[in-house]
Coordinates of C-alpha atoms in Angstrom, one line a residue:
M56 CA 3.3 9.7 -16.4
C57 CA 5.2 6.7 -15.2
R58 CA 8.9 6.9 -15.5
C59 CA 10.4 3.5 -15.5
R60 CA 14.1 2.9 -16.3
C61 CA 15.3 -0.6 -16.9
A62 CA 17.9 -1.5 -14.4
E63 CA 21.4 -1.8 -15.6
T64 CA 22.1 -5.2 -14.1
P65 CA 21.1 -7.9 -16.7
W66 CA 18.3 -10.2 -15.6
R67 CA 19.1 -13.9 -15.5
G68 CA 17.2 -17.1 -15.2
V69 CA 14.0 -16.9 -17.2
S70 CA 13.7 -17.3 -21.0
I71 CA 10.9 -15.5 -22.8
S72 CA 10.7 -15.9 -26.5
F73 CA 8.4 -13.3 -28.1
D74 CA 9.1 -14.8 -31.5
S75 CA 7.2 -17.9 -30.5
I76 CA 4.1 -16.0 -29.4
P77 CA 1.4 -16.6 -32.0
V78 CA 0.3 -13.5 -33.8
M79 CA -3.1 -12.3 -32.5
K80 CA -5.9 -12.9 -35.0
N81 CA -7.4 -9.6 -34.3
Q82 CA -4.8 -7.1 -33.0
N83 CA -7.3 -4.3 -33.2
A84 CA -9.7 -6.1 -30.9
E85 CA -6.8 -6.8 -28.4
T86 CA -5.7 -3.1 -28.6
A87 CA -9.3 -2.0 -27.9
R88 CA -9.5 -4.4 -24.9
L89 CA -6.3 -3.0 -23.4
Q90 CA -7.6 0.6 -24.0
E91 CA -10.7 -0.4 -22.0
L92 CA -8.5 -1.6 -19.2
L93 CA -6.5 1.6 -19.2
A94 CA -9.7 3.6 -19.2
R95 CA -10.4 2.2 -15.7
F96 CA -7.8 4.7 -14.5
A97 CA -9.0 8.3 -15.0
P98 CA -6.2 10.6 -16.0
V99 CA -5.6 13.3 -13.4
D100 CA -3.1 16.2 -13.4
M101 CA -1.4 15.8 -10.0
E102 CA -0.1 19.1 -9.0
A103 CA 1.6 20.5 -5.9
D104 CA 2.6 24.2 -5.2
I105 CA 6.4 24.4 -5.2
T106 CA 6.6 28.1 -6.2
G107 CA 7.4 29.0 -2.6
L108 CA 10.4 26.7 -2.4
P109 CA 13.9 28.2 -2.6
R110 CA 16.0 27.2 -5.6
C111 CA 18.2 24.9 -3.5
E112 CA 15.1 23.0 -2.3
R113 CA 13.7 22.6 -5.8
Q114 CA 17.1 21.2 -6.8
A115 CA 17.0 18.8 -3.9
L116 CA 13.4 17.8 -4.9
A117 CA 14.6 17.0 -8.5
K118 CA 17.4 14.7 -7.1
L119 CA 14.7 12.8 -5.1
V120 CA 12.6 12.3 -8.2
Q121 CA 15.7 10.8 -9.9
A122 CA 16.3 8.5 -7.0
A123 CA 12.6 7.5 -7.1
D124 CA 13.0 6.4 -10.7
I125 CA 15.8 4.0 -9.7
L126 CA 13.5 2.4 -7.0
D127 CA 10.8 2.0 -9.7
A128 CA 13.1 -0.3 -11.7
L129 CA 14.0 -2.2 -8.5
F130 CA 10.3 -2.8 -7.7
L131 CA 9.8 -4.2 -11.2
R132 CA 12.6 -6.7 -10.5
Q133 CA 11.2 -7.6 -7.1
C134 CA 7.8 -8.4 -8.6
W135 CA 9.1 -10.9 -11.1
A136 CA 12.5 -12.0 -12.4
G137 CA 11.2 -11.7 -15.9
N138 CA 9.8 -8.2 -15.7
E139 CA 12.9 -6.4 -17.0
T140 CA 13.4 -8.7 -20.0
M141 CA 9.7 -8.3 -20.9
L142 CA 9.9 -4.5 -20.6
L143 CA 12.8 -4.4 -23.0
R144 CA 10.8 -6.4 -25.5
L145 CA 7.7 -4.2 -25.1
L146 CA 9.8 -1.1 -25.7
K147 CA 10.9 -2.4 -29.1
D148 CA 7.3 -3.0 -30.2
A149 CA 6.1 0.3 -31.9
S150 CA 2.7 -1.0 -33.0
P151 CA -0.5 0.3 -31.4
L152 CA -0.9 -3.0 -29.7
G153 CA 2.6 -2.9 -28.4
A154 CA 2.1 0.6 -27.1
A155 CA -1.1 -0.4 -25.3
R156 CA 0.6 -3.4 -23.7
L157 CA 3.5 -1.2 -22.6
K158 CA 1.3 1.4 -21.0
F159 CA -0.7 -1.1 -19.0
F160 CA 2.4 -3.0 -18.1
L161 CA 3.9 0.2 -16.6
N162 CA 0.6 0.9 -14.8
Q163 CA 0.4 -2.6 -13.3
K164 CA 4.2 -3.0 -12.8
G165 CA 4.1 -6.3 -14.7
P166 CA 2.1 -8.4 -17.2
W167 CA -0.8 -9.2 -14.8
D168 CA -4.0 -7.3 -14.2
R169 CA -4.0 -6.7 -10.5
Q170 CA -7.6 -5.7 -10.5
D171 CA -8.8 -8.9 -12.1
G172 CA -7.3 -11.7 -10.1
N173 CA -3.8 -11.2 -11.6
K174 CA -4.8 -12.5 -15.0
P175 CA -2.0 -12.2 -17.6
F176 CA -2.7 -9.6 -20.3
I177 CA 0.5 -10.2 -22.3
P178 CA 0.8 -13.5 -24.2
G179 CA 3.6 -15.7 -22.8
A180 CA 3.4 -14.3 -19.3
P181 CA 3.4 -17.0 -16.6
K182 CA 1.1 -17.1 -13.6
K183 CA 2.1 -14.3 -11.2
P184 CA 4.5 -15.8 -8.7
A185 CA 3.1 -15.7 -5.1
G186 CA 6.6 -15.4 -3.7
A187 CA 7.4 -12.6 -6.2
N188 CA 11.1 -12.5 -6.9
Y189 CA 12.1 -12.7 -3.2
Y190 CA 12.6 -16.5 -3.4
P191 CA 14.1 -18.8 -6.0
D192 CA 11.7 -19.4 -8.9
D193 CA 12.2 -23.1 -8.6
A194 CA 11.6 -23.2 -4.9
T195 CA 8.3 -24.2 -3.2
K196 CA 6.8 -22.4 -0.3
A197 CA 7.1 -25.5 1.8
E198 CA 10.8 -25.8 1.0
V199 CA 11.5 -22.2 2.0
A200 CA 9.4 -22.5 5.2
E201 CA 11.2 -25.6 6.3
W202 CA 14.6 -24.1 5.6
I203 CA 13.7 -20.9 7.6
A204 CA 12.4 -23.0 10.5
G205 CA 15.7 -24.9 10.7
L206 CA 17.8 -21.8 10.8
P207 CA 19.5 -20.8 14.1
E208 CA 19.2 -17.2 15.4
P209 CA 20.0 -14.6 14.3
E210 CA 19.8 -16.0 10.8
Q211 CA 16.1 -17.0 11.3
S212 CA 15.1 -13.5 12.2
A213 CA 17.0 -12.2 9.2
A214 CA 15.2 -14.7 7.0
K215 CA 11.8 -13.5 8.3
G216 CA 12.9 -9.9 8.1
F217 CA 12.1 -7.2 5.6
F218 CA 15.5 -6.6 3.9
T219 CA 16.8 -10.0 2.6
V220 CA 16.0 -12.3 -0.3
V221 CA 16.5 -16.1 -0.5
R222 CA 18.6 -17.4 -3.3
R223 CA 20.2 -20.7 -4.3
D224 CA 23.8 -21.3 -3.2
E225 CA 26.4 -23.0 -5.4
K226 CA 25.3 -26.5 -4.1
G227 CA 21.7 -25.9 -4.8
G228 CA 20.7 -25.1 -1.2
L229 CA 19.2 -21.9 0.0
K230 CA 21.0 -18.9 1.3
L231 CA 20.1 -15.4 2.5
V232 CA 21.3 -12.3 0.5
P233 CA 20.8 -8.8 2.0
Y234 CA 19.2 -6.1 -0.1
C235 CA 22.4 -4.1 -0.1
T236 CA 24.1 -6.9 -2.0
E237 CA 21.2 -8.2 -4.1
Y238 CA 20.4 -4.6 -5.4
G239 CA 23.9 -3.2 -4.8
N240 CA 24.4 -1.3 -8.1
E241 CA 21.1 0.4 -8.0
L242 CA 21.2 1.3 -4.3
V243 CA 24.7 2.8 -4.7
R244 CA 23.3 5.1 -7.4
A245 CA 20.2 5.9 -5.3
A246 CA 22.3 6.6 -2.3
G247 CA 24.5 9.0 -4.3
L248 CA 21.4 11.0 -5.4
L249 CA 20.1 11.2 -1.8
K250 CA 23.5 12.5 -0.7
E251 CA 23.4 15.1 -3.4
A252 CA 19.9 16.2 -2.3
A253 CA 21.2 16.3 1.3
G254 CA 24.0 18.6 0.2
L255 CA 21.5 21.0 -1.5
T256 CA 18.8 21.3 1.1
R257 CA 19.1 23.9 3.9
Q258 CA 16.6 22.1 6.1
R259 CA 18.4 20.3 8.9
T260 CA 16.0 17.4 9.6
L261 CA 15.7 16.7 5.8
K262 CA 19.4 16.7 5.4
T263 CA 19.7 14.2 8.4
Y264 CA 17.1 11.9 7.0
L265 CA 18.6 11.8 3.5
E266 CA 22.1 11.1 4.8
K267 CA 20.9 8.3 7.0
R268 CA 18.7 6.8 4.4
A269 CA 21.6 6.8 1.9
A270 CA 23.7 5.0 4.5
A271 CA 20.9 2.5 5.1
F272 CA 20.8 1.6 1.4
L273 CA 24.5 0.6 1.7
S274 CA 24.4 -1.0 5.2
N275 CA 21.0 -2.7 5.1
D276 CA 20.3 -1.3 8.6
Y277 CA 17.3 1.0 8.3
Y278 CA 16.6 1.7 12.0
D279 CA 18.4 5.1 12.3
S280 CA 16.9 6.4 9.1
D281 CA 13.4 5.3 10.1
V282 CA 13.8 7.3 13.3
A283 CA 15.1 10.3 11.3
W284 CA 12.1 10.0 9.0
L285 CA 9.8 10.1 12.0
E286 CA 11.6 13.3 13.2
L287 CA 11.5 14.9 9.8
D288 CA 10.1 18.5 9.9
A289 CA 10.6 20.1 6.5
S290 CA 8.7 21.6 3.6
I291 CA 9.7 18.6 1.5
E292 CA 8.4 15.2 2.7
P293 CA 10.1 12.2 1.0
T294 CA 9.4 8.6 1.8
I295 CA 11.9 6.4 0.0
G296 CA 13.0 2.9 0.5
P297 CA 11.7 -0.7 1.1
Y298 CA 8.5 -0.7 3.1
E299 CA 5.3 -2.7 2.3
N300 CA 5.2 -6.5 2.2
Y301 CA 2.0 -7.0 0.0
E302 CA 4.0 -8.5 -2.9
D303 CA 5.3 -11.4 -0.7
E304 CA 2.1 -13.5 -0.8
W305 CA 3.9 -16.5 0.6
F306 CA 4.8 -15.1 4.0
N307 CA 4.4 -11.3 4.0
Y308 CA 8.0 -11.0 5.1
K309 CA 9.8 -9.0 2.4
A310 CA 9.6 -5.2 1.8
A311 CA 9.1 -3.7 -1.6
F312 CA 10.9 -0.6 -2.8
E313 CA 8.8 2.6 -3.3
A314 CA 9.0 6.3 -3.2
V315 CA 6.5 9.1 -2.5
I316 CA 7.9 12.6 -2.8
G317 CA 5.6 15.4 -1.6
V318 CA 5.5 18.9 -0.3
R319 CA 3.9 19.6 3.1
D320 CA 0.5 21.3 3.4
D321 CA 1.2 23.2 6.7
R322 CA -2.4 24.4 7.3
E323 CA -3.9 20.9 6.9
T324 CA -1.1 19.3 8.9
V325 CA -1.8 21.6 11.9
K326 CA -5.5 20.8 11.7
L327 CA -4.9 17.1 11.9
A328 CA -2.2 17.2 14.6
K329 CA -4.9 16.9 17.3
F330 CA -5.7 13.3 16.3
G331 CA -2.3 12.1 17.4
E332 CA -3.1 13.3 20.9
H333 CA -5.9 10.8 21.4
L334 CA -4.1 7.6 20.4
Q335 CA -3.3 6.3 23.9
W336 CA -6.9 7.2 24.9
L337 CA -8.2 5.0 22.0
E338 CA -5.7 2.2 22.8
D339 CA -6.9 2.1 26.4
R340 CA -10.5 1.6 25.2
L341 CA -10.0 -0.9 22.4
P342 CA -12.8 -3.6 22.5
I343 CA -10.4 -6.3 23.6
A344 CA -9.2 -7.7 26.9
P345 CA -7.3 -5.0 28.8
A346 CA -4.2 -7.3 29.0
L347 CA -3.9 -7.2 25.2
R348 CA -3.8 -3.4 25.1
N349 CA -0.5 -1.5 24.8
P350 CA 0.0 0.5 28.1
K351 CA 2.5 2.8 26.4
L352 CA 2.5 3.6 22.7
G353 CA 5.6 4.9 21.0
A354 CA 6.2 8.5 21.8
L355 CA 6.3 9.7 18.2
A356 CA 3.0 9.9 16.2
P357 CA 3.4 12.7 13.7
I358 CA 0.7 13.3 11.1
R359 CA 1.7 14.9 7.8
V360 CA -0.6 16.2 5.1
I361 CA 1.2 16.5 1.8
N362 CA 0.5 17.1 -1.9
Q363 CA 2.2 14.5 -4.0
V364 CA 4.8 15.6 -6.4
Y365 CA 5.9 12.1 -7.6
A366 CA 5.4 8.4 -6.7
S367 CA 7.2 5.3 -7.9
G368 CA 7.6 1.6 -7.3
D369 CA 5.2 -0.1 -5.0
A370 CA 3.5 3.3 -4.4
A371 CA 2.6 3.6 -8.1
R372 CA 1.3 0.2 -9.0
G373 CA -2.2 0.0 -10.3
V374 CA -4.4 1.7 -7.6
A375 CA -2.6 4.7 -6.2
A376 CA -2.1 4.9 -2.5
A377 CA -4.0 7.7 -0.8
A378 CA -2.2 7.6 2.5
F379 CA 0.2 5.5 4.5
N380 CA 1.4 4.5 8.0
L381 CA 5.0 3.7 8.3
P382 CA 7.5 2.3 9.2
N383 CA 6.4 -1.3 9.4
D384 CA 9.4 -2.4 11.5
E385 CA 7.8 -3.5 14.8
R386 CA 11.0 -2.5 16.7
V387 CA 10.7 1.1 15.5
I388 CA 7.0 1.2 16.2
R389 CA 7.5 -0.1 19.7
E390 CA 10.5 2.1 20.7
K391 CA 9.7 5.3 18.8
G392 CA 6.3 5.3 17.1
A393 CA 4.9 5.7 13.6
K394 CA 4.1 8.4 11.1
R395 CA 0.9 8.9 9.1
V396 CA 1.1 10.6 5.8
M397 CA -2.0 11.9 4.0
M398 CA -1.8 12.8 0.3
K399 CA -4.5 15.4 0.0
N400 CA -4.3 16.0 -3.8
V401 CA -4.5 12.3 -4.4
Q402 CA -7.5 11.9 -2.1
E403 CA -9.3 14.8 -3.6
A404 CA -8.9 13.3 -7.1
K405 CA -10.1 9.9 -5.9
F406 CA -13.2 11.4 -4.3
R407 CA -14.1 13.5 -7.3
M408 CA -13.3 11.0 -10.1
V409 CA -14.2 7.7 -8.4
L410 CA -16.2 7.8 -5.2
V411 CA -18.9 10.3 -6.1
P412 CA -20.0 8.5 -9.3
L413 CA -19.8 5.2 -7.5
A414 CA -22.0 6.4 -4.6
R415 CA -24.7 7.6 -7.1
L416 CA -24.8 4.1 -8.5
A417 CA -24.4 1.9 -5.3
L418 CA -26.2 3.7 -2.5
S419 CA -29.8 4.4 -1.8
P420 CA -30.9 8.0 -2.6
K421 CA -31.0 8.9 1.1
D422 CA -27.6 7.5 1.9
R423 CA -25.8 8.9 -1.1
K424 CA -26.7 12.5 0.1
G425 CA -24.5 11.8 3.2
V426 CA -21.3 11.1 1.3
S427 CA -18.7 13.7 2.0
F428 CA -15.1 14.4 1.4
E429 CA -14.5 15.3 5.1
A430 CA -15.7 11.8 6.1
F431 CA -13.7 10.2 3.4
F432 CA -10.5 12.1 4.3
T433 CA -11.0 11.6 8.0
H434 CA -11.6 7.8 7.8
I435 CA -8.5 7.4 5.7
L436 CA -6.5 9.2 8.4
M437 CA -8.0 7.1 11.1
H438 CA -7.3 3.9 9.1
E439 CA -3.7 4.8 9.0
L440 CA -3.6 5.8 12.7
M441 CA -5.2 2.4 13.7
H442 CA -2.5 0.5 11.9
G443 CA -0.3 1.6 14.8
L444 CA -2.8 0.5 17.5
G445 CA -3.7 -2.9 18.7
P446 CA -1.5 -6.0 18.9
H447 CA 1.9 -6.0 17.2
D448 CA 4.5 -7.8 19.4
I449 CA 3.0 -11.0 20.8
P450 CA 4.2 -14.2 22.4
G451 CA 4.7 -17.1 20.0
P452 CA 3.4 -20.7 20.6
D453 CA 6.8 -21.6 22.2
G454 CA 6.7 -18.5 24.5
K455 CA 9.3 -16.7 22.5
P456 CA 8.5 -13.1 21.3
T457 CA 7.2 -12.8 17.7
T458 CA 5.0 -10.4 15.8
V459 CA 1.5 -10.5 14.4
R460 CA 3.0 -10.2 10.9
Q461 CA 5.2 -13.3 11.4
A462 CA 2.5 -15.3 13.1
L463 CA -0.3 -14.8 10.5
K464 CA 2.1 -15.0 7.5
E465 CA 0.0 -15.0 4.3
C466 CA -3.1 -14.0 6.1
Y467 CA -1.5 -10.9 7.7
S468 CA -2.0 -8.2 5.0
A469 CA -5.7 -8.8 4.3
F470 CA -6.4 -9.2 8.0
E471 CA -4.4 -6.0 8.9
E472 CA -6.2 -4.0 6.3
A473 CA -9.6 -5.1 7.5
K474 CA -8.5 -4.2 11.1
A475 CA -7.4 -0.7 10.1
D476 CA -10.6 -0.1 8.2
I477 CA -13.1 -1.3 10.7
S478 CA -11.3 -0.1 13.8
G479 CA -10.9 3.3 12.1
L480 CA -14.7 3.6 12.1
W481 CA -14.8 2.4 15.7
A482 CA -12.2 5.1 16.7
L483 CA -14.1 7.8 14.9
Q484 CA -17.3 6.9 16.7
Q485 CA -15.4 7.1 20.0
L486 CA -14.1 10.6 19.2
V487 CA -17.6 11.7 18.1
D488 CA -19.0 10.4 21.4
K489 CA -16.3 12.2 23.3
G490 CA -17.1 15.5 21.5
E491 CA -13.8 15.8 19.7
L492 CA -15.5 15.5 16.3
P493 CA -18.8 16.9 15.1
A494 CA -21.9 14.7 15.7
A495 CA -22.8 14.9 12.0
L496 CA -19.7 12.8 11.2
G497 CA -21.3 9.9 13.1
R498 CA -23.8 9.5 10.2
T499 CA -21.8 10.6 7.2
M500 CA -18.8 8.4 8.1
Y501 CA -20.8 5.2 7.8
V502 CA -22.5 6.0 4.4
T503 CA -19.2 7.4 3.0
F504 CA -17.4 4.2 4.2
L505 CA -20.1 2.1 2.5
A506 CA -19.6 3.9 -0.8
S507 CA -15.8 3.7 -0.5
S508 CA -16.1 -0.1 0.3
F509 CA -17.2 -0.6 -3.3
R510 CA -14.3 1.5 -4.5
T511 CA -12.0 -0.9 -2.6
L512 CA -13.7 -4.0 -3.8
R513 CA -12.9 -2.9 -7.4
F514 CA -9.2 -3.1 -6.6
G515 CA -9.6 -6.9 -6.9
V516 CA -10.6 -9.4 -4.3
T517 CA -7.3 -11.2 -4.5
E518 CA -5.5 -8.0 -3.4
S519 CA -5.1 -7.5 0.4
H520 CA -7.3 -4.4 0.6
G521 CA -10.0 -5.9 -1.5
K522 CA -10.0 -9.2 0.4
G523 CA -10.1 -7.4 3.7
M524 CA -13.0 -5.3 2.5
C525 CA -14.9 -8.5 1.5
L526 CA -14.5 -9.7 5.1
Q527 CA -15.9 -6.5 6.4
M528 CA -18.8 -6.2 4.0
N529 CA -19.9 -9.8 4.5
F530 CA -19.7 -9.4 8.3
L531 CA -21.7 -6.2 8.2
L532 CA -24.4 -7.8 5.9
E533 CA -24.6 -10.8 8.2
R534 CA -25.1 -8.6 11.3
G535 CA -27.7 -6.4 9.5
G536 CA -25.6 -3.2 9.5
I537 CA -25.8 -3.0 5.8
R538 CA -29.0 -3.7 3.8
A539 CA -29.1 -4.6 0.1
A540 CA -32.4 -3.6 -1.6
K541 CA -34.1 -5.4 -4.4
N542 CA -33.3 -2.4 -6.7
G543 CA -29.6 -3.2 -6.3
T544 CA -28.7 -0.3 -4.0
F545 CA -27.2 -0.5 -0.5
S546 CA -28.0 1.4 2.7
V547 CA -26.8 1.7 6.3
V548 CA -28.7 0.5 9.3
T549 CA -27.0 2.8 11.8
E550 CA -27.3 1.1 15.2
K551 CA -26.7 -2.4 13.9
F552 CA -23.8 -1.0 11.8
R553 CA -22.2 0.5 14.9
A554 CA -22.6 -2.6 17.0
A555 CA -21.1 -4.8 14.2
V556 CA -18.1 -2.4 13.9
T557 CA -17.3 -2.8 17.6
E558 CA -17.7 -6.6 17.4
L559 CA -15.6 -7.0 14.3
T560 CA -12.8 -4.7 15.7
G561 CA -12.6 -6.9 18.8
T562 CA -12.7 -10.2 16.9
I563 CA -9.9 -9.3 14.5
M564 CA -7.7 -7.9 17.2
E565 CA -8.2 -10.9 19.5
I566 CA -7.1 -13.2 16.7
Q567 CA -4.1 -11.0 16.1
A568 CA -3.2 -11.0 19.8
R569 CA -3.2 -14.8 19.8
G570 CA -1.3 -15.0 16.6
D571 CA -3.9 -17.5 15.5
R572 CA -3.2 -18.1 11.8
G573 CA -5.8 -20.9 11.7
A574 CA -8.6 -18.6 13.0
A575 CA -7.5 -15.8 10.6
R576 CA -7.5 -18.2 7.6
A577 CA -11.0 -19.6 8.6
M578 CA -12.4 -16.0 8.9
L579 CA -11.0 -15.0 5.5
E580 CA -12.4 -18.2 4.0
K581 CA -15.8 -17.6 5.5
Y582 CA -16.1 -13.9 4.8
G583 CA -13.4 -13.1 2.2
R584 CA -15.6 -13.7 -0.9
L585 CA -17.4 -11.1 -2.9
P586 CA -21.1 -10.9 -1.8
P587 CA -23.4 -11.6 -4.7
A588 CA -25.3 -8.3 -4.2
A589 CA -22.0 -6.4 -4.3
K590 CA -20.9 -8.2 -7.4
R591 CA -24.0 -6.9 -9.2
V592 CA -23.1 -3.4 -8.2
L593 CA -19.6 -3.8 -9.6
E594 CA -21.0 -5.2 -12.8
R595 CA -23.1 -2.0 -13.2
A596 CA -20.0 0.1 -12.4
R597 CA -17.9 -1.4 -15.2
R598 CA -17.7 1.8 -17.1
L599 CA -16.8 3.9 -14.1
P600 CA -13.1 4.5 -13.3
V601 CA -11.6 2.1 -10.8
D602 CA -9.0 4.6 -9.8
I603 CA -6.9 7.5 -11.0
A604 CA -3.9 7.7 -13.3
P605 CA -1.8 10.6 -11.9
R606 CA 0.1 12.7 -14.4
H607 CA 2.8 14.4 -12.3
R608 CA 2.8 17.9 -13.8
T609 CA 4.8 19.3 -11.0
V610 CA 7.8 17.2 -12.1
E611 CA 7.6 18.9 -15.5
L612 CA 7.4 22.3 -13.7
L613 CA 10.3 21.4 -11.6
T614 CA 12.4 20.8 -14.7
S615 CA 11.5 24.2 -16.2
M616 CA 12.2 26.0 -12.9
R617 CA 15.8 24.7 -12.4

């Protein structure tokens, strides 16, 4: 169940008149269409065992869920300036059609179908703004880019940073506004809840993280709290704040608010800890020029396996995240490291409800037998680990330091997702060859990845993960690593697949190391379209779920156990 509270600050600047929207000729048909869209998300009871948590920790957990709800409302505002007004209108419509619109609006975090090219599904909704609500709605990308380029330091770095928005000043020019000012009312409330949770927990590192994250909400300086999150060692594993930059389709600069609240699975966390020990070994063997490798990765590389209790904001829009690698701040990664969080109950649900049925439809009879949860789970882990490897800090064209994210701009997210996917396969093969992983995984990981690639394509090819997967699939088809049969099924050609994985890993990372936006754009234009054979598979899969719709039953249990 999605809990979305409308923010208290009134929305300004966009006028939406629902009274002027023509009445639908056939509201029943429109309701049925929306029900079909909602049916793409299979309802799943998302549960985590909290019975072993002391009462004070359960109380802290409840405070974190409340804070997460505030960030959900903030994310709505970040997506589009008109979201809050539209939500208020939808809440007043008690008809079956209004209820269906509201439910899908909350699922998609706005009036656009993210899995279908961001097509509006509510009459009166404009085209989804590529700059989201991070920039003035009357500004152009060129105007903002020119303004940023003309700023002196440190203002230019702040403008390209995660935690500012661009607004009009009183003279009609552009100005920077920090998140702590733009979202001040909500962040004060969220910070208060984090402080209350910190006062309840008896776990030292959790208390430290919550106190520092509360301070970051008010100061706009997230470094210390990011480090505290990396050092977190507690039964409760919260990730709460502004992180991913997918919504900023202009520049991939700005971070969106999200929250993932989970409880740690100690047994699975211990099992996966060994992967962190091999990261420098993998970095030293990346299929790129030795000079482009990082001779010393950040010291911290914790891996946590959790069961999700609650998710909100950017972590709960449309397709649910199965894992993540954070923080994204290049300074933190360089100086301290990064953490990978695997959500086991989410992944188990995705595998059971989505991947297995899709594999039966998309793969050859021989290959579908090799699809396994172990390979699915392990590749997702390696995907997240590989986000932290390869080029990050690079020299700019003027010789000054920059980052891959800033250099590739709008190409960054799709390119980075493709890199993490394909290099994750490369890394798994290296560990299989080294004897650190079972030899059987060397086969099952390829066919499981192929099945999962169709799952990712169904997220929508305008979305970063889907576009990145198009790049990979087209490249693998071109190199003969994947074969499409006349009967519409796909299969893996192992040796060609393996060679193509190594080649594509090196190609993407070399482009990232050069900060070559033109080459990245050209590669996405060449390979970033849905292959016709894959399109036919997706057409046959129309009645299969695209993803899951988590119902957070543990939150209900949490309320009853207070």
